[in-house]
């Protein structure tokens, strides 16, 4: 009983303290002096990467940036739910579908032309509502002791064949995977795609994420899996505890499996500080921002301002991804096909 | 005419008192129904055809089957495990039962996803249905164990003596006398387990066992099709409704409170004799599985995790924030739960039941749906509160209200109402009665409810990420930011702190629930 | 028809009363009351007989079988006993009918005839069978509890203060119904109580317990008239204690010569009589007389406080119509015999409470 009373007491004090804190927090007013402006960045990228880039941005410009962290789908849906009242100025993601959702529902301000010029066209949607600032490569990770290199698939389409039953893992719900399906659909048409997906449903072991697949392949639970490149490189760079027994394999050029997923950055239409927000996006795709990205342990591909990718990675120029319209990833047709196959 | 009946008549005339409480309770229920309204709104907005297409397909059937069999198995297992363990610590001469009592409750302090991670790193064989039942049961059985143990302690041992004298063996005494008496406690605890299961995401995702909630996250993640995913939530709403009705039915109308003061004597412990080693092994087994495995895994990551760092300042800040939010959230939730529980216990009826049951829905829905519902409502109607601590606390209240209501309802049911009447006959106003009589009487229930809510807040992630004032870092958000799903080294210190922060609360629960008579 | 024998029963708890070498015979088909103040060990004795607890040593025999002792211990549920606790301990989740048939084999639980018999036995309206315990009065609850205990035809029934929670109005009727049922079934019974009137009025045999030992066992009359010591005398009822000089079987007291039932071994200088043995009449010269200091009216009878010559005060219990006026002088005569005890002269005052 004494415990309960004490608890209630602490509660009352803390309640006062915490609400007091939140109300006394500095609220941002539009001002001419950039040092007065605090941008709100809804960040779905790796937190440490975003923090490093933003820190340098503030040092360069004097514009402060506060981060709200979350996953692509969480923050994108949050922005949509917030509508015009969204406190977010800039949104950055890991994959492009979240950008497409916000572009369609809430709207981005068109990216400054100077910024557009920093990013190759293939990493930007046609309407220039946002720009790509990083990319990740789809790869086939395998355990050579379970899967001899001679048996490696040349195309992702092979994985629907009966001989692959139970031999590889996919993260079907991951954004990249739908991108792959989009690519298959664009290249093969709905009927073939549907048959291929049915094969996948039969053959593949579904994992919750890339990390889990990598771990399982390394542990020999399953011979191979479809993941993003940087999980493997990161683990190799740290300890190799989850990758030392695995190798990477790239699908053939232009194969849907060679897909390159784009991380986007965009300025929200509702932003109260559009000028500063555009500056942030310009920075993220500029030489300084890209260099920080390239140097970071995130090991994602830098794609803008001609900054070369991290030396540990296979150079971007050697990759040959299929041609997929970024704004059409995760279209309703893709989802319908995946639902029909029972993957979603 | 006795003092009590006089007071009751007087109480009936001052009808303003229950009305004020009823209005407050209804307001609280309305708050907790926000997510439900959000789901309904989207389901209607999508239209019948779209809803049919989304809901009637093989994958939904598969998920429904998975969710149902997991819920049935884990709820049954939790009920059996929790009740059996409570009987062993409360009614037998099990060596060291006071220590076991605490150890059996402490798994509450281990977040389900940490437990899950511990098991997955031990052996990938736990992935899938069997593993999901195992891990979820080990994480949630204390929700049955604690109320069952508390009720057992308060049960008049003369009932058991009488049954033994009537020729019943100890086993049959347990089944025919003790279990029926424990029914409300077991059912209430099992209901909480069921609600948590419906909303559980992290643990099941790691165990690769898809249920409705993991599928809803998948939908959001894959399709960015909020309305469709939200509509899948309506299936969870129906599941929750089924659970609530089932619990109500099973609880029945039969009165279970003891008739008189009974004997003050403690129950004579059942002698385990040669069965003692078996019982000890069983209890130790539960503790090892529920506590040993996740803690060993945490320790492993702390010691050998290559990315383990100890950013002392960050850890301290996150701990302080978590503690503050946990305590404030517990206080707010318990305060809001009080009128609801009071109404259920003191003015039973259809309206009270409806209000009480309404407060359960928020906890059966995935965190992402609750958070998006709150965002939608808050930013349109009370933009000043958007992403403030107050809003976050409201979210916690919606998510964890049942934990508080269940504890308070039990405490109120055992605090004799005629004491309230007597105090009012002595000239105390309703507020004075509440402060001087009712609240002190149910203080253990308040403590228990607050502790349960605190435990839940410590590990809450989604709502905290989306709704907290910008820059808020809790142990859960830091854990998330530092875990890349391959290595938990950097995240391990945060998980360890969650457990350390929660352990005293679990201990408090073993103490306060014992005093609810 | 089963008798019960307890021999040299002992039990100790770390911090509780001990049971220290208890011997008791309960003849078949009789009711023995174990009487004593709370904490004397009587409930422990009952629980040992029931088999709820194990004694440290001693034996208990029910009929032909030794249930405790000689290295054997039969648990409660195999002793064929009936047990009624202080507040009945009816199962709150079961109806009256389900409570009563609780201890019967499964196929007999639906036997309405047996149920009706049992309800009739304890004098309950058959219409109560569908009620739940909280819908019954305390007296009805106790009757249901007894019916439940008797249903499986136990060899011995154990009653643990079954009437103490009832208010006076219910208590008498409930007691009578319970004893009638027990007599009708010829059940061997042990009743544990702290109420001496209850013990004296209901039992065939009363065993008085103090500090874990039985200090006297006998018929109610025996005990009341010849209690083993003055403390017990006071416990069983009000007393009048007079200094006396005893020769052979006659005690010389301020109230004249009184026959003594049995001489006190080792000599004695006081006698105990009961207040109702005193008769009051208008004073006669030469006969013992007393000053009336107070009169308490109880309806049928009255208690009269008297001051004897010197400092001695005593009480008399007389039919109320014979009670004298306060302040008057009255003559006092002793009827019947007295019991002699070792001297307690310094503490001559009415011991014990007036019994109701």
Short mmCIF file of C-alpha atoms in Angstrom, two decimals, chain B residues 110-509:
data_model
loop_
_atom_site.label_atom_id
_atom_site.label_comp_id
_atom_site.label_asym_id
_atom_site.label_seq_id
_atom_site.Cartn_x
_atom_site.Cartn_y
_atom_site.Cartn_z
CA UNK B 110 10.82 -9.19 -19.91
CA UNK B 111 9.31 -7.72 -23.08
CA UNK B 112 7.81 -10.40 -25.33
CA UNK B 113 10.08 -9.46 -28.22
CA UNK B 114 13.18 -9.81 -26.03
CA UNK B 115 11.94 -13.22 -24.93
CA UNK B 116 11.27 -14.10 -28.55
CA UNK B 117 14.71 -12.96 -29.60
CA UNK B 118 16.29 -15.01 -26.83
CA UNK B 119 14.54 -18.13 -28.04
CA UNK B 120 15.23 -17.55 -31.72
CA UNK B 121 18.93 -17.10 -31.02
CA UNK B 122 18.88 -20.28 -28.94
CA UNK B 123 17.38 -22.36 -31.70
CA UNK B 124 15.61 -21.54 -34.95
CA UNK B 125 13.44 -24.57 -34.24
CA UNK B 126 11.14 -22.34 -32.20
CA UNK B 127 10.00 -20.59 -35.34
CA UNK B 128 6.44 -21.35 -36.34
CA UNK B 129 3.34 -22.41 -34.46
CA UNK B 130 4.81 -24.46 -31.62
CA UNK B 131 7.43 -21.87 -30.86
CA UNK B 132 4.94 -19.04 -31.00
CA UNK B 133 2.70 -20.80 -28.47
CA UNK B 134 5.69 -21.51 -26.25
CA UNK B 135 7.19 -18.02 -26.29
CA UNK B 136 3.91 -16.14 -26.03
CA UNK B 137 2.77 -18.35 -23.14
CA UNK B 138 6.03 -17.85 -21.30
CA UNK B 139 5.70 -14.09 -21.75
CA UNK B 140 2.07 -13.74 -20.75
CA UNK B 141 1.25 -16.47 -18.21
CA UNK B 142 2.03 -14.12 -15.27
CA UNK B 143 -1.10 -12.20 -16.24
CA UNK B 144 -3.02 -15.27 -15.05
CA UNK B 145 -0.59 -16.29 -12.32
CA UNK B 146 -0.76 -13.03 -10.37
CA UNK B 147 -4.54 -12.71 -9.98
CA UNK B 148 -4.88 -16.46 -9.40
CA UNK B 149 -2.28 -16.36 -6.61
CA UNK B 150 -3.89 -13.30 -5.05
CA UNK B 151 -7.35 -14.86 -5.09
CA UNK B 152 -6.03 -18.13 -3.70
CA UNK B 153 -4.44 -16.28 -0.83
CA UNK B 154 -7.73 -14.59 -0.04
CA UNK B 155 -9.80 -17.74 -0.37
CA UNK B 156 -11.27 -19.05 2.88
CA UNK B 157 -9.33 -22.27 3.55
CA UNK B 158 -12.34 -23.65 5.44
CA UNK B 159 -13.96 -24.31 2.06
CA UNK B 160 -11.13 -26.61 1.12
CA UNK B 161 -11.13 -28.28 4.55
CA UNK B 162 -14.84 -28.92 4.24
CA UNK B 163 -14.44 -30.48 0.83
CA UNK B 164 -11.64 -32.71 2.11
CA UNK B 165 -13.83 -33.82 5.00
CA UNK B 166 -16.51 -34.67 2.44
CA UNK B 167 -14.13 -37.20 0.95
CA UNK B 168 -12.47 -35.31 -1.90
CA UNK B 169 -8.84 -36.00 -2.68
CA UNK B 170 -6.56 -32.94 -2.93
CA UNK B 171 -6.76 -33.02 -6.72
CA UNK B 172 -10.53 -33.11 -6.72
CA UNK B 173 -10.70 -30.39 -4.05
CA UNK B 174 -8.64 -28.25 -6.41
CA UNK B 175 -10.84 -28.98 -9.40
CA UNK B 176 -14.24 -28.83 -7.72
CA UNK B 177 -13.74 -26.10 -5.13
CA UNK B 178 -10.64 -24.04 -5.83
CA UNK B 179 -10.90 -23.67 -9.60
CA UNK B 180 -14.55 -22.52 -9.53
CA UNK B 181 -13.60 -19.91 -6.93
CA UNK B 182 -10.68 -18.78 -9.07
CA UNK B 183 -12.79 -18.57 -12.19
CA UNK B 184 -13.14 -14.77 -12.33
CA UNK B 185 -9.41 -14.31 -11.70
CA UNK B 186 -8.39 -16.92 -14.25
CA UNK B 187 -10.84 -15.66 -16.85
CA UNK B 188 -9.83 -12.03 -16.33
CA UNK B 189 -6.16 -12.91 -16.68
CA UNK B 190 -6.78 -15.12 -19.69
CA UNK B 191 -8.77 -12.33 -21.33
CA UNK B 192 -5.78 -10.00 -20.93
CA UNK B 193 -3.55 -12.67 -22.47
CA UNK B 194 -5.96 -12.97 -25.40
CA UNK B 195 -6.12 -9.24 -26.00
CA UNK B 196 -2.35 -8.96 -25.94
CA UNK B 197 -2.06 -11.86 -28.36
CA UNK B 198 -4.36 -10.18 -30.84
CA UNK B 199 -2.15 -7.08 -30.84
CA UNK B 200 1.22 -8.81 -30.45
CA UNK B 201 3.59 -8.01 -33.28
CA UNK B 202 7.29 -7.96 -32.41
CA UNK B 203 7.52 -11.38 -30.83
CA UNK B 204 5.49 -13.17 -33.48
CA UNK B 205 7.23 -11.48 -36.35
CA UNK B 206 10.54 -12.68 -35.01
CA UNK B 207 9.13 -16.19 -34.67
CA UNK B 208 7.94 -16.09 -38.28
CA UNK B 209 4.40 -16.89 -37.32
CA UNK B 210 1.99 -14.69 -39.30
CA UNK B 211 -1.18 -13.58 -37.54
CA UNK B 212 -3.63 -10.82 -38.29
CA UNK B 213 -1.55 -8.20 -36.61
CA UNK B 214 1.69 -9.12 -38.34
CA UNK B 215 -0.26 -9.21 -41.61
CA UNK B 216 -1.63 -5.75 -40.96
CA UNK B 217 1.91 -4.47 -40.53
CA UNK B 218 2.85 -6.31 -43.72
CA UNK B 219 -0.01 -4.64 -45.53
CA UNK B 220 1.05 -1.21 -44.39
CA UNK B 221 4.64 -1.93 -45.22
CA UNK B 222 4.04 -3.52 -48.59
CA UNK B 223 1.14 -1.67 -50.03
CA UNK B 224 1.13 1.62 -48.21
CA UNK B 225 -2.54 1.10 -48.50
CA UNK B 226 -3.70 2.38 -45.14
CA UNK B 227 -7.43 1.88 -45.66
CA UNK B 228 -7.06 -1.77 -46.65
CA UNK B 229 -4.77 -2.57 -43.77
CA UNK B 230 -7.05 -0.74 -41.41
CA UNK B 231 -9.96 -2.76 -42.67
CA UNK B 232 -8.13 -5.95 -41.75
CA UNK B 233 -8.20 -4.44 -38.27
CA UNK B 234 -11.96 -4.88 -38.28
CA UNK B 235 -11.39 -8.64 -38.10
CA UNK B 236 -9.39 -8.06 -34.95
CA UNK B 237 -12.23 -5.95 -33.60
CA UNK B 238 -14.59 -8.86 -34.14
CA UNK B 239 -12.11 -11.25 -32.52
CA UNK B 240 -11.84 -8.92 -29.55
CA UNK B 241 -15.61 -8.73 -29.30
CA UNK B 242 -15.80 -12.53 -29.27
CA UNK B 243 -13.27 -12.73 -26.47
CA UNK B 244 -15.11 -10.13 -24.41
CA UNK B 245 -18.46 -11.84 -24.82
CA UNK B 246 -16.99 -15.26 -24.13
CA UNK B 247 -15.35 -14.06 -20.94
CA UNK B 248 -18.57 -12.43 -19.81
CA UNK B 249 -20.54 -15.60 -20.52
CA UNK B 250 -18.07 -17.88 -18.77
CA UNK B 251 -17.80 -15.61 -15.77
CA UNK B 252 -21.55 -15.90 -15.35
CA UNK B 253 -23.66 -14.27 -12.72
CA UNK B 254 -22.74 -16.56 -9.88
CA UNK B 255 -21.43 -14.78 -6.86
CA UNK B 256 -17.96 -15.80 -5.85
CA UNK B 257 -17.12 -13.49 -3.00
CA UNK B 258 -16.83 -15.24 0.31
CA UNK B 259 -19.94 -15.16 2.45
CA UNK B 260 -18.60 -14.08 5.78
CA UNK B 261 -15.25 -13.12 7.24
CA UNK B 262 -14.51 -16.84 7.50
CA UNK B 263 -11.55 -18.06 9.43
CA UNK B 264 -8.47 -15.91 9.61
CA UNK B 265 -6.32 -19.00 9.56
CA UNK B 266 -3.88 -19.53 6.72
CA UNK B 267 -4.53 -22.60 4.66
CA UNK B 268 -2.71 -25.72 5.72
CA UNK B 269 -0.27 -26.34 2.89
CA UNK B 270 -0.76 -29.55 0.98
CA UNK B 271 2.22 -31.80 1.67
CA UNK B 272 3.98 -32.56 -1.57
CA UNK B 273 6.11 -35.29 -0.01
CA UNK B 274 7.70 -37.35 -2.71
CA UNK B 275 6.16 -35.13 -5.36
CA UNK B 276 8.16 -32.13 -4.10
CA UNK B 277 11.13 -32.71 -6.46
CA UNK B 278 8.72 -32.98 -9.39
CA UNK B 279 6.97 -29.75 -8.43
CA UNK B 280 10.29 -28.00 -7.86
CA UNK B 281 11.54 -29.11 -11.25
CA UNK B 282 8.38 -27.88 -12.88
CA UNK B 283 8.51 -24.46 -11.27
CA UNK B 284 12.23 -24.10 -11.85
CA UNK B 285 11.62 -25.18 -15.44
CA UNK B 286 9.10 -22.40 -15.99
CA UNK B 287 11.45 -19.84 -14.50
CA UNK B 288 14.39 -21.02 -16.58
CA UNK B 289 12.36 -21.02 -19.78
CA UNK B 290 10.60 -17.71 -19.18
CA UNK B 291 13.41 -15.81 -17.51
CA UNK B 292 16.65 -17.70 -17.98
CA UNK B 293 16.57 -17.97 -21.76
CA UNK B 294 15.90 -14.30 -22.56
CA UNK B 295 18.22 -13.02 -19.84
CA UNK B 296 21.02 -15.33 -20.94
CA UNK B 297 20.57 -14.13 -24.50
CA UNK B 298 20.66 -10.50 -23.33
CA UNK B 299 23.77 -11.18 -21.29
CA UNK B 300 25.37 -12.83 -24.30
CA UNK B 301 24.73 -9.79 -26.44
CA UNK B 302 25.89 -7.44 -23.71
CA UNK B 303 29.17 -9.28 -23.29
CA UNK B 304 30.06 -10.44 -26.76
CA UNK B 305 27.94 -8.32 -29.08
CA UNK B 306 30.47 -6.65 -31.34
CA UNK B 307 28.53 -3.44 -31.58
CA UNK B 308 27.95 -3.16 -27.85
CA UNK B 309 28.64 0.34 -26.71
CA UNK B 310 27.71 2.02 -23.51
CA UNK B 311 26.71 5.56 -24.35
CA UNK B 312 26.11 6.41 -20.72
CA UNK B 313 24.49 9.80 -21.36
CA UNK B 314 22.04 8.39 -23.92
CA UNK B 315 21.22 5.43 -21.72
CA UNK B 316 20.60 7.65 -18.71
CA UNK B 317 18.45 10.08 -20.67
CA UNK B 318 16.36 7.29 -22.18
CA UNK B 319 15.96 5.65 -18.79
CA UNK B 320 14.79 8.88 -17.16
CA UNK B 321 12.35 9.61 -19.99
CA UNK B 322 10.98 6.06 -19.91
CA UNK B 323 10.57 6.20 -16.15
CA UNK B 324 8.81 9.54 -16.36
CA UNK B 325 6.47 8.47 -19.15
CA UNK B 326 5.81 5.15 -17.45
CA UNK B 327 4.91 6.69 -14.12
CA UNK B 328 2.87 9.51 -15.64
CA UNK B 329 1.14 7.14 -18.05
CA UNK B 330 0.35 4.73 -15.24
CA UNK B 331 -1.09 7.56 -13.15
CA UNK B 332 -3.24 8.87 -16.00
CA UNK B 333 -4.44 5.41 -17.04
CA UNK B 334 -5.36 4.37 -13.52
CA UNK B 335 -7.14 7.67 -12.90
CA UNK B 336 -9.18 7.25 -16.07
CA UNK B 337 -9.86 3.60 -15.30
CA UNK B 338 -11.23 4.36 -11.83
CA UNK B 339 -14.68 5.61 -12.83
CA UNK B 340 -15.04 2.74 -15.31
CA UNK B 341 -14.11 0.14 -12.70
CA UNK B 342 -16.23 1.82 -10.03
CA UNK B 343 -19.28 1.77 -12.25
CA UNK B 344 -18.78 -1.91 -13.09
CA UNK B 345 -18.28 -2.94 -9.49
CA UNK B 346 -20.83 -0.72 -7.79
CA UNK B 347 -23.56 -0.13 -10.33
CA UNK B 348 -23.60 -3.33 -12.35
CA UNK B 349 -25.90 -3.43 -15.36
CA UNK B 350 -25.94 -3.34 -19.12
CA UNK B 351 -24.66 0.23 -19.42
CA UNK B 352 -21.82 -0.35 -17.00
CA UNK B 353 -20.86 -3.56 -18.75
CA UNK B 354 -20.94 -1.84 -22.14
CA UNK B 355 -18.73 0.99 -20.90
CA UNK B 356 -16.28 -1.41 -19.30
CA UNK B 357 -16.11 -3.68 -22.33
CA UNK B 358 -15.65 -0.68 -24.63
CA UNK B 359 -12.40 0.12 -22.88
CA UNK B 360 -10.86 -3.16 -24.05
CA UNK B 361 -10.84 -2.58 -27.79
CA UNK B 362 -7.85 -0.27 -27.93
CA UNK B 363 -5.57 -2.95 -26.57
CA UNK B 364 -6.56 -5.60 -29.09
CA UNK B 365 -5.67 -3.47 -32.12
CA UNK B 366 -2.15 -3.15 -33.51
CA UNK B 367 -0.25 -0.12 -32.20
CA UNK B 368 0.00 1.37 -35.69
CA UNK B 369 -3.79 1.54 -36.07
CA UNK B 370 -4.25 3.11 -32.64
CA UNK B 371 -1.53 5.65 -33.39
CA UNK B 372 -2.92 6.57 -36.81
CA UNK B 373 -6.43 6.89 -35.35
CA UNK B 374 -5.14 9.29 -32.73
CA UNK B 375 -3.16 11.27 -35.29
CA UNK B 376 -6.23 11.64 -37.48
CA UNK B 377 -8.49 12.74 -34.64
CA UNK B 378 -6.04 14.86 -32.72
CA UNK B 379 -4.62 16.93 -35.56
CA UNK B 380 -8.10 17.82 -36.79
CA UNK B 381 -9.81 18.53 -33.49
CA UNK B 382 -7.18 19.43 -30.91
CA UNK B 383 -4.11 20.43 -32.94
CA UNK B 384 -2.62 22.14 -29.90
CA UNK B 385 -2.19 18.75 -28.25
CA UNK B 386 -0.64 17.09 -31.29
CA UNK B 387 2.62 15.36 -30.47
CA UNK B 388 2.66 16.58 -26.90
CA UNK B 389 3.24 14.46 -23.83
CA UNK B 390 -0.44 14.79 -23.02
CA UNK B 391 -1.39 13.14 -26.30
CA UNK B 392 1.12 10.36 -25.80
CA UNK B 393 -0.29 9.70 -22.35
CA UNK B 394 -3.79 9.53 -23.84
CA UNK B 395 -2.51 6.94 -26.30
CA UNK B 396 -1.03 4.90 -23.47
CA UNK B 397 -4.34 5.13 -21.62
CA UNK B 398 -6.21 3.80 -24.66
CA UNK B 399 -3.72 1.00 -25.23
CA UNK B 400 -3.38 -0.18 -21.66
CA UNK B 401 -6.69 0.69 -20.02
CA UNK B 402 -7.72 -2.98 -19.57
CA UNK B 403 -4.70 -3.68 -17.40
CA UNK B 404 -5.84 -0.98 -14.99
CA UNK B 405 -9.56 -1.75 -15.21
CA UNK B 406 -9.06 -5.45 -14.45
CA UNK B 407 -6.97 -4.71 -11.35
CA UNK B 408 -9.25 -1.98 -10.05
CA UNK B 409 -12.41 -3.96 -10.65
CA UNK B 410 -11.03 -6.87 -8.63
CA UNK B 411 -10.00 -4.56 -5.79
CA UNK B 412 -13.35 -2.77 -5.74
CA UNK B 413 -15.22 -6.06 -5.76
CA UNK B 414 -13.44 -7.00 -2.56
CA UNK B 415 -13.86 -3.63 -0.82
CA UNK B 416 -17.22 -3.91 0.92
CA UNK B 417 -19.62 -1.25 -0.40
CA UNK B 418 -21.39 -0.98 2.95
CA UNK B 419 -18.29 0.81 4.22
CA UNK B 420 -18.91 3.55 1.66
CA UNK B 421 -22.50 3.73 2.84
CA UNK B 422 -21.47 3.84 6.46
CA UNK B 423 -19.06 6.70 5.77
CA UNK B 424 -21.73 8.62 3.93
CA UNK B 425 -24.19 8.05 6.74
CA UNK B 426 -21.54 9.60 8.98
CA UNK B 427 -21.88 12.76 6.93
CA UNK B 428 -19.01 12.43 4.43
CA UNK B 429 -19.59 13.77 0.94
CA UNK B 430 -18.98 11.57 -2.12
CA UNK B 431 -15.51 12.97 -2.69
CA UNK B 432 -14.56 12.57 0.96
CA UNK B 433 -15.80 8.99 0.87
CA UNK B 434 -13.69 8.33 -2.19
CA UNK B 435 -10.56 9.85 -0.66
CA UNK B 436 -10.96 8.60 2.91
CA UNK B 437 -12.58 5.21 2.43
CA UNK B 438 -12.69 3.79 -1.08
CA UNK B 439 -9.25 4.77 -2.35
CA UNK B 440 -7.32 3.56 0.71
CA UNK B 441 -9.28 0.30 0.59
CA UNK B 442 -8.41 -0.33 -3.04
CA UNK B 443 -4.86 1.05 -2.84
CA UNK B 444 -3.34 -2.39 -3.55
CA UNK B 445 -5.48 -2.64 -6.68
CA UNK B 446 -4.38 0.83 -7.74
CA UNK B 447 -0.77 -0.17 -7.21
CA UNK B 448 -1.21 -3.38 -9.17
CA UNK B 449 -2.95 -1.65 -12.07
CA UNK B 450 -0.35 1.11 -12.16
CA UNK B 451 2.48 -1.41 -12.16
CA UNK B 452 0.93 -3.41 -15.01
CA UNK B 453 0.46 -0.25 -17.09
CA UNK B 454 3.99 0.88 -16.32
CA UNK B 455 5.36 -2.45 -17.53
CA UNK B 456 3.50 -2.08 -20.81
CA UNK B 457 4.59 1.51 -21.38
CA UNK B 458 8.24 0.65 -20.83
CA UNK B 459 8.20 -1.49 -23.97
CA UNK B 460 5.70 0.44 -26.09
CA UNK B 461 7.20 1.43 -29.43
CA UNK B 462 4.90 2.44 -32.26
CA UNK B 463 2.80 5.06 -30.49
CA UNK B 464 5.85 6.51 -28.81
CA UNK B 465 7.63 6.86 -32.15
CA UNK B 466 4.70 8.57 -33.86
CA UNK B 467 3.09 10.57 -31.07
CA UNK B 468 5.77 11.61 -28.60
CA UNK B 469 7.06 15.19 -28.59
CA UNK B 470 9.80 15.35 -31.19
CA UNK B 471 13.17 14.31 -29.83
CA UNK B 472 11.72 12.01 -27.19
CA UNK B 473 13.99 9.02 -26.73
CA UNK B 474 12.76 6.13 -24.62
CA UNK B 475 14.44 2.80 -23.99
CA UNK B 476 12.10 1.20 -26.53
CA UNK B 477 12.75 3.76 -29.29
CA UNK B 478 16.50 3.57 -28.65
CA UNK B 479 16.38 -0.20 -28.69
CA UNK B 480 14.64 -0.01 -32.03
CA UNK B 481 17.03 2.59 -33.45
CA UNK B 482 20.03 0.50 -32.44
CA UNK B 483 18.86 -2.91 -33.55
CA UNK B 484 19.30 -3.77 -37.19
CA UNK B 485 17.61 -7.15 -36.88
CA UNK B 486 20.89 -8.99 -37.30
CA UNK B 487 22.86 -7.97 -34.27
CA UNK B 488 21.40 -6.76 -31.05
CA UNK B 489 24.70 -5.71 -29.54
CA UNK B 490 24.01 -1.98 -29.64
CA UNK B 491 20.43 -2.50 -28.58
CA UNK B 492 21.14 -4.94 -25.76
CA UNK B 493 21.92 -2.32 -23.11
CA UNK B 494 18.53 -0.69 -23.75
CA UNK B 495 16.73 -4.01 -23.50
CA UNK B 496 18.62 -4.80 -20.31
CA UNK B 497 17.60 -1.44 -18.86
CA UNK B 498 13.97 -2.13 -19.77
CA UNK B 499 14.15 -5.33 -17.78
CA UNK B 500 15.95 -3.64 -14.89
CA UNK B 501 13.42 -0.80 -14.81
CA UNK B 502 10.51 -3.23 -14.99
CA UNK B 503 11.71 -5.78 -12.46
CA UNK B 504 10.81 -3.66 -9.38
CA UNK B 505 7.31 -3.21 -10.81
CA UNK B 506 6.91 -6.95 -11.24
CA UNK B 507 8.13 -7.35 -7.66
CA UNK B 508 5.66 -4.70 -6.50
CA UNK B 509 2.94 -6.72 -8.21
#
